């Protein structure tokens, strides 16, 4: 992205659109008050319109809101190391192009060190993105205040500073957009140990992103003694994924109720948990199953559901309540 702010070409700017002029009443008021000479007033109008154009196109509230939403999404993503031959682009790997023998050649201890480097690099990148977005928000507020000033003279006197701020904010936006995409990992040491006469493959490490796993809050429902859970990923992977579903009873009252919890591996995006206690609150979390290449996963979605009240307690219901939860996939219902 190149905003081409430097210089702004104000002496050549065309002012033939209706938005290029201030309201006629404002012009007459300024001229009647003799705040500026006519030539100075024209310069003020041109520069004010240039600033408005920047704030409505390059730094609009809608654009900043969209960047904030993308930033929140990045905070929920999972980050992985991708091991690629140098001739491949990120996302092109498949079992035929990248055989599992590639991992067999890599020193496991060195790879674990690189995973820590990848986690640190991801955290730093997210912090820098947050700082850059804060600079853009602050810059827009600062420039908005200039437009709201009723006296044009300070605006004209400080125009050099305004031009510099526009150029700085354009550079910040460029840096923000460039940093939105995870990049190459910086490797200081060889990952492949000395393997004698075998030719060492040329590989490179990249950080990749997977969209967060989130519960479908409309389709996940609680019944009297069981729940039906559904979740999804915004961008589905080409290869089927494995998930880890966790659940636990909130505020257990007895030692037996403390057993109402568990970790369930799931190969689909739906699952039912049965034999729960009626009229009680349960917390559920879902995430991708642990992967060897995972470096950073700061967030996992959680959902609290309250089972419906059951019939009045009797001997039979008390006996059933002692049974632990049973786990079924939706197809088994």
mmCIF file of C-alpha atoms in Angstrom:
data_model
loop_
_atom_site.group_PDB
_atom_site.id
_atom_site.type_symbol
_atom_site.label_atom_id
_atom_site.label_comp_id
_atom_site.label_asym_id
_atom_site.label_seq_id
_atom_site.Cartn_x
_atom_site.Cartn_y
_atom_site.Cartn_z
ATOM 1 C CA UNK A 1 0.000 0.000 0.000
ATOM 2 C CA UNK A 2 1.381 3.384 -0.957
ATOM 3 C CA UNK A 3 -0.607 6.425 0.023
ATOM 4 C CA UNK A 4 1.759 8.878 -1.756
ATOM 5 C CA UNK A 5 1.170 11.504 0.897
ATOM 6 C CA UNK A 6 4.468 13.392 0.668
ATOM 7 C CA UNK A 7 3.954 16.756 -0.942
ATOM 8 C CA UNK A 8 0.259 16.042 -1.501
ATOM 9 C CA UNK A 9 0.355 18.089 -4.748
ATOM 10 C CA UNK A 10 -1.989 20.629 -3.271
ATOM 11 C CA UNK A 11 -1.221 23.293 -5.882
ATOM 12 C CA UNK A 12 -2.475 20.900 -8.583
ATOM 13 C CA UNK A 13 -5.485 19.485 -6.707
ATOM 14 C CA UNK A 14 -8.799 19.831 -8.518
ATOM 15 C CA UNK A 15 -11.604 21.268 -6.459
ATOM 16 C CA UNK A 16 -14.513 20.744 -8.827
ATOM 17 C CA UNK A 17 -16.496 18.292 -6.682
ATOM 18 C CA UNK A 18 -19.232 19.473 -4.262
ATOM 19 C CA UNK A 19 -17.290 18.042 -1.307
ATOM 20 C CA UNK A 20 -14.257 20.145 -2.176
ATOM 21 C CA UNK A 21 -15.748 23.308 -0.711
ATOM 22 C CA UNK A 22 -16.830 24.216 2.753
ATOM 23 C CA UNK A 23 -20.456 25.048 3.335
ATOM 24 C CA UNK A 24 -21.245 28.428 1.787
ATOM 25 C CA UNK A 25 -22.381 29.846 5.104
ATOM 26 C CA UNK A 26 -19.021 28.930 6.666
ATOM 27 C CA UNK A 27 -17.181 30.681 3.832
ATOM 28 C CA UNK A 28 -19.237 33.826 4.194
ATOM 29 C CA UNK A 29 -18.798 33.797 7.949
ATOM 30 C CA UNK A 30 -15.028 33.466 7.634
ATOM 31 C CA UNK A 31 -14.828 36.234 5.014
ATOM 32 C CA UNK A 32 -17.081 38.534 7.038
ATOM 33 C CA UNK A 33 -14.903 38.035 10.059
ATOM 34 C CA UNK A 34 -11.818 38.754 7.961
ATOM 35 C CA UNK A 35 -9.956 35.846 9.564
ATOM 36 C CA UNK A 36 -7.911 35.256 6.407
ATOM 37 C CA UNK A 37 -7.071 36.957 3.166
ATOM 38 C CA UNK A 38 -8.800 35.387 0.121
ATOM 39 C CA UNK A 39 -5.615 33.663 -1.086
ATOM 40 C CA UNK A 40 -4.897 32.270 2.367
ATOM 41 C CA UNK A 41 -8.507 31.124 2.632
ATOM 42 C CA UNK A 42 -8.267 29.196 -0.646
ATOM 43 C CA UNK A 43 -5.101 27.512 0.596
ATOM 44 C CA UNK A 44 -6.868 26.611 3.827
ATOM 45 C CA UNK A 45 -9.813 25.076 1.943
ATOM 46 C CA UNK A 46 -7.506 23.039 -0.295
ATOM 47 C CA UNK A 47 -5.478 21.693 2.604
ATOM 48 C CA UNK A 48 -8.531 20.996 4.724
ATOM 49 C CA UNK A 49 -10.100 19.027 1.879
ATOM 50 C CA UNK A 50 -6.881 17.052 1.405
ATOM 51 C CA UNK A 51 -6.938 16.118 5.091
ATOM 52 C CA UNK A 52 -10.609 15.153 4.910
ATOM 53 C CA UNK A 53 -9.913 12.960 1.881
ATOM 54 C CA UNK A 54 -7.165 11.132 3.772
ATOM 55 C CA UNK A 55 -9.399 10.553 6.791
ATOM 56 C CA UNK A 56 -12.340 9.302 4.725
ATOM 57 C CA UNK A 57 -10.378 6.997 2.420
ATOM 58 C CA UNK A 58 -7.023 5.924 3.877
ATOM 59 C CA UNK A 59 -7.894 6.144 7.574
ATOM 60 C CA UNK A 60 -11.676 5.880 7.675
ATOM 61 C CA UNK A 61 -13.543 4.692 10.801
ATOM 62 C CA UNK A 62 -14.872 1.732 8.797
ATOM 63 C CA UNK A 63 -11.349 0.691 7.806
ATOM 64 C CA UNK A 64 -10.061 0.962 11.374
ATOM 65 C CA UNK A 65 -13.043 -1.029 12.665
ATOM 66 C CA UNK A 66 -12.281 -3.775 10.149
ATOM 67 C CA UNK A 67 -8.615 -3.855 11.212
ATOM 68 C CA UNK A 68 -9.665 -4.117 14.866
ATOM 69 C CA UNK A 69 -11.867 -7.097 13.976
ATOM 70 C CA UNK A 70 -8.985 -8.767 12.110
ATOM 71 C CA UNK A 71 -6.708 -8.116 15.066
ATOM 72 C CA UNK A 72 -9.151 -9.778 17.457
ATOM 73 C CA UNK A 73 -9.343 -12.754 15.104
ATOM 74 C CA UNK A 74 -5.537 -13.081 14.997
ATOM 75 C CA UNK A 75 -5.482 -13.196 18.800
ATOM 76 C CA UNK A 76 -7.716 -16.283 18.633
ATOM 77 C CA UNK A 77 -5.848 -18.113 15.869
ATOM 78 C CA UNK A 78 -3.496 -21.080 16.214
ATOM 79 C CA UNK A 79 0.062 -20.725 14.921
ATOM 80 C CA UNK A 80 2.141 -23.529 13.433
ATOM 81 C CA UNK A 81 5.578 -24.117 11.955
ATOM 82 C CA UNK A 82 5.488 -25.169 8.323
ATOM 83 C CA UNK A 83 8.549 -27.034 7.049
ATOM 84 C CA UNK A 84 8.939 -26.497 3.313
ATOM 85 C CA UNK A 85 11.474 -27.298 0.635
ATOM 86 C CA UNK A 86 12.841 -23.983 -0.595
ATOM 87 C CA UNK A 87 11.190 -24.335 -4.009
ATOM 88 C CA UNK A 88 7.656 -24.580 -2.525
ATOM 89 C CA UNK A 89 5.323 -21.776 -1.471
ATOM 90 C CA UNK A 90 3.396 -21.828 1.799
ATOM 91 C CA UNK A 91 0.289 -23.947 1.441
ATOM 92 C CA UNK A 92 1.602 -26.057 -1.463
ATOM 93 C CA UNK A 93 2.825 -28.927 0.676
ATOM 94 C CA UNK A 94 1.204 -32.356 0.450
ATOM 95 C CA UNK A 95 2.263 -35.891 1.433
ATOM 96 C CA UNK A 96 3.818 -36.488 -2.002
ATOM 97 C CA UNK A 97 5.832 -33.274 -2.070
ATOM 98 C CA UNK A 98 6.801 -33.199 1.606
ATOM 99 C CA UNK A 99 7.354 -36.792 2.832
ATOM 100 C CA UNK A 100 7.363 -37.629 6.499
ATOM 101 C CA UNK A 101 11.052 -38.459 6.179
ATOM 102 C CA UNK A 102 11.652 -34.694 6.326
ATOM 103 C CA UNK A 103 10.781 -34.770 10.042
ATOM 104 C CA UNK A 104 12.997 -37.798 10.534
ATOM 105 C CA UNK A 105 15.993 -35.785 9.310
ATOM 106 C CA UNK A 106 15.358 -32.877 11.670
ATOM 107 C CA UNK A 107 16.967 -32.934 15.091
ATOM 108 C CA UNK A 108 14.028 -33.158 17.582
ATOM 109 C CA UNK A 109 15.777 -31.079 20.227
ATOM 110 C CA UNK A 110 16.598 -28.322 17.738
ATOM 111 C CA UNK A 111 13.048 -28.397 16.434
ATOM 112 C CA UNK A 112 11.667 -27.901 19.958
ATOM 113 C CA UNK A 113 13.952 -24.887 20.308
ATOM 114 C CA UNK A 114 12.586 -23.517 17.035
ATOM 115 C CA UNK A 115 9.042 -23.953 18.305
ATOM 116 C CA UNK A 116 9.920 -21.721 21.267
ATOM 117 C CA UNK A 117 11.418 -19.190 18.861
ATOM 118 C CA UNK A 118 8.232 -19.370 16.779
ATOM 119 C CA UNK A 119 6.054 -18.783 19.840
ATOM 120 C CA UNK A 120 8.162 -15.785 20.890
ATOM 121 C CA UNK A 121 8.115 -14.359 17.358
ATOM 122 C CA UNK A 122 4.325 -14.739 17.183
ATOM 123 C CA UNK A 123 3.785 -13.019 20.546
ATOM 124 C CA UNK A 124 6.048 -10.132 19.544
ATOM 125 C CA UNK A 125 4.267 -9.804 16.207
ATOM 126 C CA UNK A 126 0.847 -9.629 17.892
ATOM 127 C CA UNK A 127 2.112 -7.010 20.362
ATOM 128 C CA UNK A 128 3.555 -4.911 17.527
ATOM 129 C CA UNK A 129 0.303 -5.154 15.580
ATOM 130 C CA UNK A 130 -1.620 -3.923 18.603
ATOM 131 C CA UNK A 131 0.792 -1.017 19.029
ATOM 132 C CA UNK A 132 0.550 -0.035 15.350
ATOM 133 C CA UNK A 133 -3.239 -0.138 15.453
ATOM 134 C CA UNK A 134 -3.200 2.062 18.551
ATOM 135 C CA UNK A 135 -1.002 4.563 16.692
ATOM 136 C CA UNK A 136 -3.515 4.667 13.832
ATOM 137 C CA UNK A 137 -6.406 5.258 16.235
ATOM 138 C CA UNK A 138 -4.543 8.028 18.016
ATOM 139 C CA UNK A 139 -3.456 9.624 14.740
ATOM 140 C CA UNK A 140 -7.000 9.759 13.436
ATOM 141 C CA UNK A 141 -8.262 11.347 16.672
ATOM 142 C CA UNK A 142 -5.492 13.927 16.487
ATOM 143 C CA UNK A 143 -6.306 14.855 12.877
ATOM 144 C CA UNK A 144 -10.037 14.906 13.583
ATOM 145 C CA UNK A 145 -9.424 17.509 16.273
ATOM 146 C CA UNK A 146 -7.660 19.721 13.713
ATOM 147 C CA UNK A 147 -10.677 19.649 11.410
ATOM 148 C CA UNK A 148 -13.014 20.578 14.250
ATOM 149 C CA UNK A 149 -10.999 23.680 15.180
ATOM 150 C CA UNK A 150 -13.028 26.844 14.326
ATOM 151 C CA UNK A 151 -9.915 28.980 13.758
ATOM 152 C CA UNK A 152 -8.133 28.225 10.451
ATOM 153 C CA UNK A 153 -4.965 30.109 11.315
ATOM 154 C CA UNK A 154 -3.379 27.467 13.609
ATOM 155 C CA UNK A 155 -4.236 24.872 10.950
ATOM 156 C CA UNK A 156 -2.328 26.793 8.263
ATOM 157 C CA UNK A 157 0.557 27.598 10.577
ATOM 158 C CA UNK A 158 1.047 23.956 11.503
ATOM 159 C CA UNK A 159 0.521 22.452 8.043
ATOM 160 C CA UNK A 160 4.093 21.217 7.838
ATOM 161 C CA UNK A 161 3.472 19.125 10.941
ATOM 162 C CA UNK A 162 0.189 17.853 9.450
ATOM 163 C CA UNK A 163 1.953 16.707 6.268
ATOM 164 C CA UNK A 164 4.524 14.857 8.345
ATOM 165 C CA UNK A 165 1.785 13.184 10.397
ATOM 166 C CA UNK A 166 0.028 12.026 7.219
ATOM 167 C CA UNK A 167 3.257 10.542 5.889
ATOM 168 C CA UNK A 168 3.984 8.866 9.257
ATOM 169 C CA UNK A 169 0.484 7.385 9.494
ATOM 170 C CA UNK A 170 0.752 6.065 5.938
ATOM 171 C CA UNK A 171 4.005 4.320 6.878
ATOM 172 C CA UNK A 172 2.365 2.891 10.022
ATOM 173 C CA UNK A 173 -0.507 1.545 7.924
ATOM 174 C CA UNK A 174 1.945 -0.070 5.497
ATOM 175 C CA UNK A 175 3.771 -1.740 8.383
ATOM 176 C CA UNK A 176 0.509 -2.914 9.930
ATOM 177 C CA UNK A 177 -0.718 -4.528 6.706
ATOM 178 C CA UNK A 178 2.654 -6.169 6.027
ATOM 179 C CA UNK A 179 2.753 -7.642 9.539
ATOM 180 C CA UNK A 180 -0.764 -9.095 9.372
ATOM 181 C CA UNK A 181 0.607 -12.147 7.551
ATOM 182 C CA UNK A 182 2.935 -14.451 9.539
ATOM 183 C CA UNK A 183 6.311 -14.654 7.868
ATOM 184 C CA UNK A 184 9.474 -16.667 7.770
ATOM 185 C CA UNK A 185 11.098 -17.943 10.927
ATOM 186 C CA UNK A 186 14.629 -16.749 11.496
ATOM 187 C CA UNK A 187 16.870 -19.796 11.851
ATOM 188 C CA UNK A 188 20.313 -19.330 13.384
ATOM 189 C CA UNK A 189 21.346 -22.987 13.386
ATOM 190 C CA UNK A 190 20.870 -25.977 11.124
ATOM 191 C CA UNK A 191 17.886 -28.132 12.052
ATOM 192 C CA UNK A 192 19.287 -31.188 10.280
ATOM 193 C CA UNK A 193 22.022 -32.969 12.172
ATOM 194 C CA UNK A 194 25.105 -34.365 10.472
ATOM 195 C CA UNK A 195 23.854 -37.365 8.475
ATOM 196 C CA UNK A 196 27.087 -38.430 6.876
ATOM 197 C CA UNK A 197 27.021 -39.027 3.152
ATOM 198 C CA UNK A 198 23.293 -38.352 2.833
ATOM 199 C CA UNK A 199 22.523 -35.112 1.053
ATOM 200 C CA UNK A 200 21.085 -32.509 3.395
ATOM 201 C CA UNK A 201 17.768 -31.176 1.996
ATOM 202 C CA UNK A 202 17.233 -27.451 1.534
ATOM 203 C CA UNK A 203 14.356 -26.483 3.807
ATOM 204 C CA UNK A 204 12.873 -23.311 5.223
ATOM 205 C CA UNK A 205 10.561 -22.652 8.131
ATOM 206 C CA UNK A 206 7.445 -20.504 7.923
ATOM 207 C CA UNK A 207 4.834 -19.505 10.458
ATOM 208 C CA UNK A 208 1.307 -20.363 9.332
ATOM 209 C CA UNK A 209 -2.074 -19.487 10.811
ATOM 210 C CA UNK A 210 -5.211 -21.547 11.301
ATOM 211 C CA UNK A 211 -8.548 -19.898 12.023
ATOM 212 C CA UNK A 212 -9.991 -20.446 15.515
ATOM 213 C CA UNK A 213 -12.385 -23.259 16.383
ATOM 214 C CA UNK A 214 -15.652 -21.803 17.720
ATOM 215 C CA UNK A 215 -18.856 -23.238 19.113
ATOM 216 C CA UNK A 216 -22.033 -22.804 17.119
ATOM 217 C CA UNK A 217 -24.063 -21.110 19.820
ATOM 218 C CA UNK A 218 -27.345 -21.498 17.970
ATOM 219 C CA UNK A 219 -26.982 -25.230 17.350
ATOM 220 C CA UNK A 220 -25.377 -26.162 20.697
ATOM 221 C CA UNK A 221 -28.227 -26.854 23.096
ATOM 222 C CA UNK A 222 -28.767 -28.415 26.509
ATOM 223 C CA UNK A 223 -31.534 -30.874 27.359
ATOM 224 C CA UNK A 224 -32.533 -32.345 30.686
ATOM 225 C CA UNK A 225 -29.608 -34.747 31.110
ATOM 226 C CA UNK A 226 -27.565 -34.332 27.914
ATOM 227 C CA UNK A 227 -26.145 -31.686 25.599
ATOM 228 C CA UNK A 228 -25.719 -31.513 21.849
ATOM 229 C CA UNK A 229 -22.587 -29.570 20.869
ATOM 230 C CA UNK A 230 -21.662 -28.157 17.465
ATOM 231 C CA UNK A 231 -18.604 -26.169 16.428
ATOM 232 C CA UNK A 232 -16.998 -24.871 13.254
ATOM 233 C CA UNK A 233 -13.867 -23.387 11.698
ATOM 234 C CA UNK A 234 -14.240 -20.290 9.504
ATOM 235 C CA UNK A 235 -11.899 -21.674 6.844
ATOM 236 C CA UNK A 236 -12.006 -25.450 6.631
ATOM 237 C CA UNK A 237 -8.713 -27.269 6.115
ATOM 238 C CA UNK A 238 -8.255 -29.579 3.129
ATOM 239 C CA UNK A 239 -7.315 -32.431 5.474
ATOM 240 C CA UNK A 240 -9.879 -33.498 8.147
ATOM 241 C CA UNK A 241 -8.932 -32.182 11.570
ATOM 242 C CA UNK A 242 -8.970 -33.708 15.025
ATOM 243 C CA UNK A 243 -10.431 -31.803 17.973
ATOM 244 C CA UNK A 244 -10.266 -31.954 21.742
ATOM 245 C CA UNK A 245 -13.505 -31.384 23.641
ATOM 246 C CA UNK A 246 -13.459 -30.737 27.386
ATOM 247 C CA UNK A 247 -16.350 -30.458 29.806
ATOM 248 C CA UNK A 248 -16.864 -30.069 33.539
ATOM 249 C CA UNK A 249 -19.691 -29.516 35.994
ATOM 250 C CA UNK A 250 -19.598 -26.053 37.544
ATOM 251 C CA UNK A 251 -19.928 -25.861 41.336
ATOM 252 C CA UNK A 252 -19.951 -29.588 42.160
ATOM 253 C CA UNK A 253 -21.580 -30.267 45.531
ATOM 254 C CA UNK A 254 -20.300 -33.778 46.294
ATOM 255 C CA UNK A 255 -17.239 -35.891 45.611
ATOM 256 C CA UNK A 256 -19.307 -37.916 43.159
ATOM 257 C CA UNK A 257 -20.254 -34.769 41.220
ATOM 258 C CA UNK A 258 -16.580 -33.887 40.862
ATOM 259 C CA UNK A 259 -16.390 -36.842 38.474
ATOM 260 C CA UNK A 260 -18.621 -34.971 36.024
ATOM 261 C CA UNK A 261 -15.751 -33.860 33.775
ATOM 262 C CA UNK A 262 -13.614 -35.212 30.975
ATOM 263 C CA UNK A 263 -11.490 -34.790 27.851
ATOM 264 C CA UNK A 264 -12.841 -36.271 24.626
ATOM 265 C CA UNK A 265 -10.997 -36.639 21.296
ATOM 266 C CA UNK A 266 -13.392 -35.935 18.426
ATOM 267 C CA UNK A 267 -12.913 -36.327 14.660
ATOM 268 C CA UNK A 268 -16.028 -34.361 13.645
ATOM 269 C CA UNK A 269 -17.528 -30.944 14.389
ATOM 270 C CA UNK A 270 -20.403 -32.331 16.475
ATOM 271 C CA UNK A 271 -20.751 -34.381 19.624
ATOM 272 C CA UNK A 272 -23.330 -35.332 22.287
ATOM 273 C CA UNK A 273 -22.612 -35.852 25.987
ATOM 274 C CA UNK A 274 -25.292 -37.779 27.889
ATOM 275 C CA UNK A 275 -26.137 -38.726 31.486
ATOM 276 C CA UNK A 276 -25.485 -35.244 32.817
ATOM 277 C CA UNK A 277 -27.181 -33.876 35.928
ATOM 278 C CA UNK A 278 -30.428 -31.960 35.359
ATOM 279 C CA UNK A 279 -30.740 -28.281 36.214
ATOM 280 C CA UNK A 280 -26.973 -27.770 36.473
ATOM 281 C CA UNK A 281 -24.432 -25.613 34.653
ATOM 282 C CA UNK A 282 -21.619 -27.183 32.594
ATOM 283 C CA UNK A 283 -18.660 -25.524 30.933
ATOM 284 C CA UNK A 284 -17.407 -26.840 27.575
ATOM 285 C CA UNK A 285 -14.238 -25.929 25.675
ATOM 286 C CA UNK A 286 -13.077 -27.016 22.233
ATOM 287 C CA UNK A 287 -9.789 -26.716 20.377
ATOM 288 C CA UNK A 288 -7.728 -28.556 17.797
ATOM 289 C CA UNK A 289 -5.963 -31.675 18.976
ATOM 290 C CA UNK A 290 -2.336 -31.170 19.940
ATOM 291 C CA UNK A 291 0.010 -31.130 16.943
ATOM 292 C CA UNK A 292 3.759 -31.623 16.719
ATOM 293 C CA UNK A 293 4.114 -28.385 14.734
ATOM 294 C CA UNK A 294 1.934 -26.199 17.003
ATOM 295 C CA UNK A 295 3.910 -23.261 18.432
ATOM 296 C CA UNK A 296 1.306 -20.896 19.905
ATOM 297 C CA UNK A 297 -2.385 -21.186 20.743
ATOM 298 C CA UNK A 298 -3.401 -18.355 23.073
ATOM 299 C CA UNK A 299 -7.169 -18.896 22.975
ATOM 300 C CA UNK A 300 -9.795 -21.613 23.019
ATOM 301 C CA UNK A 301 -13.547 -21.134 22.801
ATOM 302 C CA UNK A 302 -15.681 -21.939 25.824
ATOM 303 C CA UNK A 303 -19.405 -22.319 26.258
ATOM 304 C CA UNK A 304 -21.559 -22.653 29.371
ATOM 305 C CA UNK A 305 -24.877 -24.476 29.093
ATOM 306 C CA UNK A 306 -27.500 -25.130 31.776
ATOM 307 C CA UNK A 307 -29.367 -28.412 31.623
ATOM 308 C CA UNK A 308 -33.128 -28.344 32.021
ATOM 309 C CA UNK A 309 -34.815 -29.200 35.327
ATOM 310 C CA UNK A 310 -35.750 -32.828 35.784
ATOM 311 C CA UNK A 311 -38.743 -34.493 37.451
ATOM 312 C CA UNK A 312 -39.067 -34.446 41.254
ATOM 313 C CA UNK A 313 -36.369 -36.536 42.884
ATOM 314 C CA UNK A 314 -37.259 -40.043 43.928
ATOM 315 C CA UNK A 315 -35.390 -43.281 44.597
ATOM 316 C CA UNK A 316 -35.099 -44.049 40.881
ATOM 317 C CA UNK A 317 -33.888 -40.622 39.893
ATOM 318 C CA UNK A 318 -31.338 -40.562 42.711
ATOM 319 C CA UNK A 319 -29.950 -43.890 41.476
ATOM 320 C CA UNK A 320 -29.717 -42.622 37.884
ATOM 321 C CA UNK A 321 -27.976 -39.440 39.022
ATOM 322 C CA UNK A 322 -25.026 -41.510 40.242
ATOM 323 C CA UNK A 323 -24.263 -42.702 36.743
ATOM 324 C CA UNK A 324 -21.434 -40.913 34.973
ATOM 325 C CA UNK A 325 -21.876 -39.089 31.651
ATOM 326 C CA UNK A 326 -21.955 -41.117 28.476
ATOM 327 C CA UNK A 327 -20.427 -39.846 25.271
ATOM 328 C CA UNK A 328 -22.042 -40.314 21.881
ATOM 329 C CA UNK A 329 -21.588 -38.900 18.460
ATOM 330 C CA UNK A 330 -24.769 -37.343 16.970
ATOM 331 C CA UNK A 331 -25.181 -40.228 14.520
ATOM 332 C CA UNK A 332 -25.643 -42.636 17.438
ATOM 333 C CA UNK A 333 -28.710 -40.886 18.798
#
